[in-house]
Amino acid sequence: MGSSKSRREQVNDSMTKWTLRAAFLGTLILLFGFLDGIKDRWYVLTPESLHELAQAAIAHAPAPDDTVSMINYIVSNLTATYPPSTIAINTDSSEWVLSNAGGAMGAMYVIHASITEYLIVFGTPLGTEGHTGMHTADDYFNILVGEQWAFNPPNLTMERYGPGSVHHLPRGHVKQYKMHEGCFALEYARGWIPLMLPFGVMDILSSTLDFSSLYHTFRISAREMFRNILVGKI
């Protein structure tokens, strides 16, 4: 009898544990679903305004390949448009960090980063190719210099994006892409940004071992996210 009772108690304890785990998981799913439904409340930037800004930066550049001039124009416009009490913007355009992700390599300058948005300039004068990754955010690639090519099967034709155009990758979608020869873009993502970080660092951990770039990626991203939390922007 004692042995039988002990087994029943073990079964009951196990059922209780699994019930609590299921309830916890269900609560998390409901919470994440709720937050996902209201995340647009924290957006400050818009894809449309940034596309117009990228086109204006190209038009004001003294030369078609003057990336530095375009970046300065973009940052100056953003700081003039959005006061520090609304959004934190990184004006130090010397903070470039090498980036390896999805097999592609380039460099990035983080202009803005929060929990729900980031804005960077990404590119390379050498050209690169890789996988876009599957993300929890919509990604808008505004081409400033050069061309980006993309491949999205079962469509077997090449997508081509030149200066002034925008390549939108909806969240949950993937493509092969190439920064043809030399290319720089103003990249805007809106969604859950921290969940994109594993894609951005996995090549470092599994291949390049470039821990210096890893450190600066986390340092700058965390700093900018914290600055935006301080102004009430997540």
mmCIF file of C-alpha atoms in Angstrom:
data_model
loop_
_atom_site.group_PDB
_atom_site.id
_atom_site.type_symbol
_atom_site.label_atom_id
_atom_site.label_comp_id
_atom_site.label_asym_id
_atom_site.label_seq_id
_atom_site.Cartn_x
_atom_site.Cartn_y
_atom_site.Cartn_z
ATOM 1 C CA MET A 1 0.000 0.000 0.000
ATOM 2 C CA GLY A 2 2.790 2.386 0.954
ATOM 3 C CA SER A 3 4.587 1.775 -2.314
ATOM 4 C CA SER A 4 1.370 2.268 -4.299
ATOM 5 C CA LYS A 5 0.637 5.514 -2.470
ATOM 6 C CA SER A 6 4.137 6.739 -3.129
ATOM 7 C CA ARG A 7 3.759 6.097 -6.845
ATOM 8 C CA ARG A 8 0.431 7.966 -6.894
ATOM 9 C CA GLU A 9 2.053 10.911 -5.138
ATOM 10 C CA GLN A 10 4.862 10.901 -7.690
ATOM 11 C CA VAL A 11 2.371 10.858 -10.549
ATOM 12 C CA ASN A 12 0.373 13.686 -8.950
ATOM 13 C CA ASP A 13 3.529 15.730 -8.365
ATOM 14 C CA SER A 14 4.605 15.185 -11.967
ATOM 15 C CA MET A 15 1.172 16.211 -13.284
ATOM 16 C CA THR A 16 1.223 19.310 -11.083
ATOM 17 C CA LYS A 17 4.657 20.305 -12.388
ATOM 18 C CA TRP A 18 3.640 19.847 -16.033
ATOM 19 C CA THR A 19 0.391 21.743 -15.440
ATOM 20 C CA LEU A 20 2.320 24.664 -13.956
ATOM 21 C CA ARG A 21 4.817 24.585 -16.821
ATOM 22 C CA ALA A 22 2.016 24.576 -19.391
ATOM 23 C CA ALA A 23 0.282 27.445 -17.587
ATOM 24 C CA PHE A 24 3.544 29.421 -17.516
ATOM 25 C CA LEU A 25 4.163 28.769 -21.202
ATOM 26 C CA GLY A 26 0.594 29.762 -22.068
ATOM 27 C CA THR A 27 0.978 32.976 -20.073
ATOM 28 C CA LEU A 28 4.196 33.807 -21.918
ATOM 29 C CA ILE A 29 2.556 33.188 -25.285
ATOM 30 C CA LEU A 30 -0.379 35.449 -24.384
ATOM 31 C CA LEU A 31 1.994 38.141 -23.068
ATOM 32 C CA PHE A 32 4.218 38.053 -26.149
ATOM 33 C CA GLY A 33 1.161 38.102 -28.400
ATOM 34 C CA PHE A 34 -0.189 41.142 -26.569
ATOM 35 C CA LEU A 35 3.126 43.001 -26.737
ATOM 36 C CA ASP A 36 3.523 42.123 -30.411
ATOM 37 C CA GLY A 37 0.113 43.628 -31.088
ATOM 38 C CA ILE A 38 0.973 46.977 -29.478
ATOM 39 C CA LYS A 39 4.674 47.347 -30.422
ATOM 40 C CA ASP A 40 3.814 49.981 -33.036
ATOM 41 C CA ARG A 41 3.086 52.391 -30.153
ATOM 42 C CA TRP A 42 6.840 52.730 -29.615
ATOM 43 C CA TYR A 43 7.847 53.387 -33.211
ATOM 44 C CA VAL A 44 9.174 56.881 -33.907
ATOM 45 C CA LEU A 45 10.614 56.482 -37.406
ATOM 46 C CA THR A 46 8.686 55.426 -40.510
ATOM 47 C CA PRO A 47 9.813 53.528 -43.622
ATOM 48 C CA GLU A 48 8.322 56.242 -45.855
ATOM 49 C CA SER A 49 10.141 59.167 -44.244
ATOM 50 C CA LEU A 50 13.454 57.306 -44.221
ATOM 51 C CA HIS A 51 13.074 56.389 -47.877
ATOM 52 C CA GLU A 52 12.528 60.062 -48.690
ATOM 53 C CA LEU A 53 15.515 60.981 -46.520
ATOM 54 C CA ALA A 54 17.752 58.478 -48.321
ATOM 55 C CA GLN A 55 16.688 59.851 -51.698
ATOM 56 C CA ALA A 56 17.328 63.421 -50.522
ATOM 57 C CA ALA A 57 20.795 62.449 -49.257
ATOM 58 C CA ILE A 58 21.644 60.970 -52.657
ATOM 59 C CA ALA A 59 20.405 64.096 -54.430
ATOM 60 C CA HIS A 60 22.455 66.422 -52.193
ATOM 61 C CA ALA A 61 25.688 64.427 -52.438
ATOM 62 C CA PRO A 62 28.371 66.118 -54.585
ATOM 63 C CA ALA A 63 29.179 62.763 -56.221
ATOM 64 C CA PRO A 64 27.170 59.540 -56.709
ATOM 65 C CA ASP A 65 29.629 57.530 -54.611
ATOM 66 C CA ASP A 66 30.144 60.083 -51.822
ATOM 67 C CA THR A 67 28.861 57.886 -48.994
ATOM 68 C CA VAL A 68 30.326 60.101 -46.268
ATOM 69 C CA SER A 69 28.407 63.137 -47.508
ATOM 70 C CA MET A 70 25.175 61.127 -47.640
ATOM 71 C CA ILE A 71 25.642 59.857 -44.078
ATOM 72 C CA ASN A 72 26.356 63.357 -42.767
ATOM 73 C CA TYR A 73 23.204 64.631 -44.491
ATOM 74 C CA ILE A 74 21.092 61.832 -42.991
ATOM 75 C CA VAL A 75 22.386 62.288 -39.447
ATOM 76 C CA SER A 76 22.061 66.096 -39.596
ATOM 77 C CA ASN A 77 18.488 65.807 -40.840
ATOM 78 C CA LEU A 78 17.538 63.306 -38.132
ATOM 79 C CA THR A 79 19.016 65.391 -35.320
ATOM 80 C CA ALA A 80 17.211 68.464 -36.653
ATOM 81 C CA THR A 81 13.902 66.600 -36.996
ATOM 82 C CA TYR A 82 13.836 64.630 -33.746
ATOM 83 C CA PRO A 83 14.731 66.377 -30.454
ATOM 84 C CA PRO A 84 16.810 64.457 -27.876
ATOM 85 C CA SER A 85 13.703 64.129 -25.709
ATOM 86 C CA THR A 86 12.032 62.064 -28.461
ATOM 87 C CA ILE A 87 14.781 59.772 -29.704
ATOM 88 C CA ALA A 88 18.481 59.216 -29.040
ATOM 89 C CA ILE A 89 20.664 59.408 -32.145
ATOM 90 C CA ASN A 90 24.319 58.431 -32.341
ATOM 91 C CA THR A 91 26.085 61.285 -34.150
ATOM 92 C CA ASP A 92 29.569 59.748 -33.920
ATOM 93 C CA SER A 93 29.981 58.555 -37.507
ATOM 94 C CA SER A 94 33.456 57.191 -36.699
ATOM 95 C CA GLU A 95 31.890 54.256 -34.827
ATOM 96 C CA TRP A 96 32.061 51.721 -37.648
ATOM 97 C CA VAL A 97 32.124 48.052 -36.695
ATOM 98 C CA LEU A 98 32.881 45.071 -38.921
ATOM 99 C CA SER A 99 29.872 42.788 -39.280
ATOM 100 C CA ASN A 100 29.697 39.124 -40.326
ATOM 101 C CA ALA A 101 26.203 37.669 -40.602
ATOM 102 C CA GLY A 102 24.672 34.996 -42.789
ATOM 103 C CA GLY A 103 27.956 34.530 -44.625
ATOM 104 C CA ALA A 104 28.139 38.187 -45.722
ATOM 105 C CA MET A 105 30.711 40.662 -44.464
ATOM 106 C CA GLY A 106 30.619 44.434 -44.313
ATOM 107 C CA ALA A 107 30.675 47.232 -41.775
ATOM 108 C CA MET A 108 27.938 49.094 -39.951
ATOM 109 C CA TYR A 109 27.427 52.422 -38.247
ATOM 110 C CA VAL A 110 24.606 52.358 -35.691
ATOM 111 C CA ILE A 111 22.652 55.623 -35.929
ATOM 112 C CA HIS A 112 19.785 54.544 -33.687
ATOM 113 C CA ALA A 113 18.911 51.428 -31.692
ATOM 114 C CA SER A 114 16.038 50.616 -29.382
ATOM 115 C CA ILE A 115 14.095 47.507 -28.400
ATOM 116 C CA THR A 116 11.697 47.967 -31.330
ATOM 117 C CA GLU A 117 13.719 49.875 -33.981
ATOM 118 C CA TYR A 118 17.191 50.219 -35.355
ATOM 119 C CA LEU A 119 18.688 52.413 -38.042
ATOM 120 C CA ILE A 120 22.152 51.714 -39.396
ATOM 121 C CA VAL A 121 24.297 52.321 -42.432
ATOM 122 C CA PHE A 122 25.607 48.987 -43.664
ATOM 123 C CA GLY A 123 27.829 48.177 -46.588
ATOM 124 C CA THR A 124 31.228 47.506 -48.073
ATOM 125 C CA PRO A 125 33.250 48.916 -50.989
ATOM 126 C CA LEU A 126 34.320 45.358 -51.890
ATOM 127 C CA GLY A 127 31.007 43.590 -52.388
ATOM 128 C CA THR A 128 29.665 40.639 -50.404
ATOM 129 C CA GLU A 129 26.984 37.958 -50.528
ATOM 130 C CA GLY A 130 24.978 35.922 -48.042
ATOM 131 C CA HIS A 131 21.696 34.928 -46.400
ATOM 132 C CA THR A 132 19.344 37.615 -45.083
ATOM 133 C CA GLY A 133 18.438 35.579 -42.016
ATOM 134 C CA MET A 134 14.895 35.067 -40.729
ATOM 135 C CA HIS A 135 13.921 37.898 -38.413
ATOM 136 C CA THR A 136 11.221 39.070 -36.040
ATOM 137 C CA ALA A 137 11.294 42.519 -37.627
ATOM 138 C CA ASP A 138 10.504 44.081 -41.002
ATOM 139 C CA ASP A 139 13.677 45.222 -42.713
ATOM 140 C CA TYR A 140 13.924 48.158 -45.151
ATOM 141 C CA PHE A 141 17.153 48.451 -47.144
ATOM 142 C CA ASN A 142 17.449 51.939 -48.686
ATOM 143 C CA ILE A 143 20.268 51.797 -51.233
ATOM 144 C CA LEU A 144 22.585 54.820 -51.141
ATOM 145 C CA VAL A 145 25.518 53.697 -53.296
ATOM 146 C CA GLY A 146 25.892 50.728 -55.651
ATOM 147 C CA GLU A 147 23.405 47.917 -56.108
ATOM 148 C CA GLN A 148 21.889 45.141 -54.051
ATOM 149 C CA TRP A 149 20.775 41.961 -55.788
ATOM 150 C CA ALA A 150 18.350 39.442 -54.286
ATOM 151 C CA PHE A 151 17.046 35.974 -55.078
ATOM 152 C CA ASN A 152 13.712 34.710 -53.762
ATOM 153 C CA PRO A 153 12.727 31.242 -55.040
ATOM 154 C CA PRO A 154 10.542 29.983 -56.651
ATOM 155 C CA ASN A 155 10.961 33.243 -58.607
ATOM 156 C CA LEU A 156 14.119 32.425 -60.575
ATOM 157 C CA THR A 157 14.818 35.975 -61.753
ATOM 158 C CA MET A 158 17.160 38.376 -60.006
ATOM 159 C CA GLU A 159 15.782 41.315 -58.036
ATOM 160 C CA ARG A 160 17.877 44.444 -58.508
ATOM 161 C CA TYR A 161 17.879 47.498 -56.241
ATOM 162 C CA GLY A 162 19.839 50.629 -57.162
ATOM 163 C CA PRO A 163 20.446 54.001 -55.469
ATOM 164 C CA GLY A 164 17.231 55.577 -54.235
ATOM 165 C CA SER A 165 15.287 52.305 -54.192
ATOM 166 C CA VAL A 166 14.185 50.361 -51.119
ATOM 167 C CA HIS A 167 14.282 46.599 -50.617
ATOM 168 C CA HIS A 168 11.651 45.504 -48.088
ATOM 169 C CA LEU A 169 12.130 42.126 -46.417
ATOM 170 C CA PRO A 170 8.985 41.289 -44.368
ATOM 171 C CA ARG A 171 9.575 39.575 -41.059
ATOM 172 C CA GLY A 172 9.682 35.801 -41.317
ATOM 173 C CA HIS A 173 10.859 35.925 -44.955
ATOM 174 C CA VAL A 174 14.317 34.958 -46.222
ATOM 175 C CA LYS A 175 16.338 35.614 -49.372
ATOM 176 C CA GLN A 176 19.799 35.295 -50.813
ATOM 177 C CA TYR A 177 21.303 38.732 -51.342
ATOM 178 C CA LYS A 178 24.414 40.314 -52.770
ATOM 179 C CA MET A 179 25.919 43.758 -52.275
ATOM 180 C CA HIS A 180 27.165 43.885 -55.853
ATOM 181 C CA GLU A 181 30.753 45.143 -56.078
ATOM 182 C CA GLY A 182 30.552 48.136 -53.694
ATOM 183 C CA CYS A 183 27.284 49.030 -51.962
ATOM 184 C CA PHE A 184 26.098 51.005 -48.938
ATOM 185 C CA ALA A 185 22.556 51.249 -47.624
ATOM 186 C CA LEU A 186 20.513 52.956 -44.925
ATOM 187 C CA GLU A 187 18.925 49.959 -43.192
ATOM 188 C CA TYR A 188 15.852 50.350 -41.001
ATOM 189 C CA ALA A 189 14.327 47.507 -38.995
ATOM 190 C CA ARG A 190 11.139 47.671 -36.920
ATOM 191 C CA GLY A 191 10.028 44.829 -34.689
ATOM 192 C CA TRP A 192 11.745 42.961 -31.839
ATOM 193 C CA ILE A 193 15.359 44.010 -32.339
ATOM 194 C CA PRO A 194 17.105 42.003 -29.553
ATOM 195 C CA LEU A 195 15.884 38.776 -31.196
ATOM 196 C CA MET A 196 17.880 39.743 -34.318
ATOM 197 C CA LEU A 197 21.188 39.831 -32.431
ATOM 198 C CA PRO A 198 21.940 36.057 -32.529
ATOM 199 C CA PHE A 199 21.986 36.201 -36.346
ATOM 200 C CA GLY A 200 24.342 39.152 -36.179
ATOM 201 C CA VAL A 201 26.906 37.394 -33.971
ATOM 202 C CA MET A 202 26.667 33.688 -34.869
ATOM 203 C CA ASP A 203 29.313 33.920 -37.626
ATOM 204 C CA ILE A 204 31.718 35.435 -35.097
ATOM 205 C CA LEU A 205 31.149 32.619 -32.605
ATOM 206 C CA SER A 206 31.316 29.816 -35.179
ATOM 207 C CA SER A 207 33.874 31.114 -37.669
ATOM 208 C CA THR A 208 35.661 34.459 -37.550
ATOM 209 C CA LEU A 209 36.291 34.635 -33.755
ATOM 210 C CA ASP A 210 36.428 38.425 -34.157
ATOM 211 C CA PHE A 211 35.634 39.109 -30.518
ATOM 212 C CA SER A 212 36.704 42.729 -30.784
ATOM 213 C CA SER A 213 33.888 43.405 -33.274
ATOM 214 C CA LEU A 214 31.524 41.347 -31.106
ATOM 215 C CA TYR A 215 32.364 43.493 -28.083
ATOM 216 C CA HIS A 216 31.842 46.769 -29.942
ATOM 217 C CA THR A 217 28.597 45.515 -31.508
ATOM 218 C CA PHE A 218 27.124 44.773 -28.077
ATOM 219 C CA ARG A 219 28.656 47.865 -26.482
ATOM 220 C CA ILE A 220 27.237 50.303 -29.011
ATOM 221 C CA SER A 221 23.872 48.555 -29.379
ATOM 222 C CA ALA A 222 23.340 48.270 -25.609
ATOM 223 C CA ARG A 223 24.401 51.880 -25.062
ATOM 224 C CA GLU A 224 22.003 53.224 -27.693
ATOM 225 C CA MET A 225 19.123 51.048 -26.463
ATOM 226 C CA PHE A 226 19.715 52.261 -22.897
ATOM 227 C CA ARG A 227 19.823 55.895 -24.073
ATOM 228 C CA ASN A 228 16.446 55.422 -25.730
ATOM 229 C CA ILE A 229 14.963 53.751 -22.672
ATOM 230 C CA LEU A 230 15.991 56.837 -20.673
ATOM 231 C CA VAL A 231 13.911 59.049 -22.989
ATOM 232 C CA GLY A 232 10.952 56.663 -22.756
ATOM 233 C CA LYS A 233 11.524 55.130 -26.178
ATOM 234 C CA ILE A 234 11.651 51.349 -26.315
#
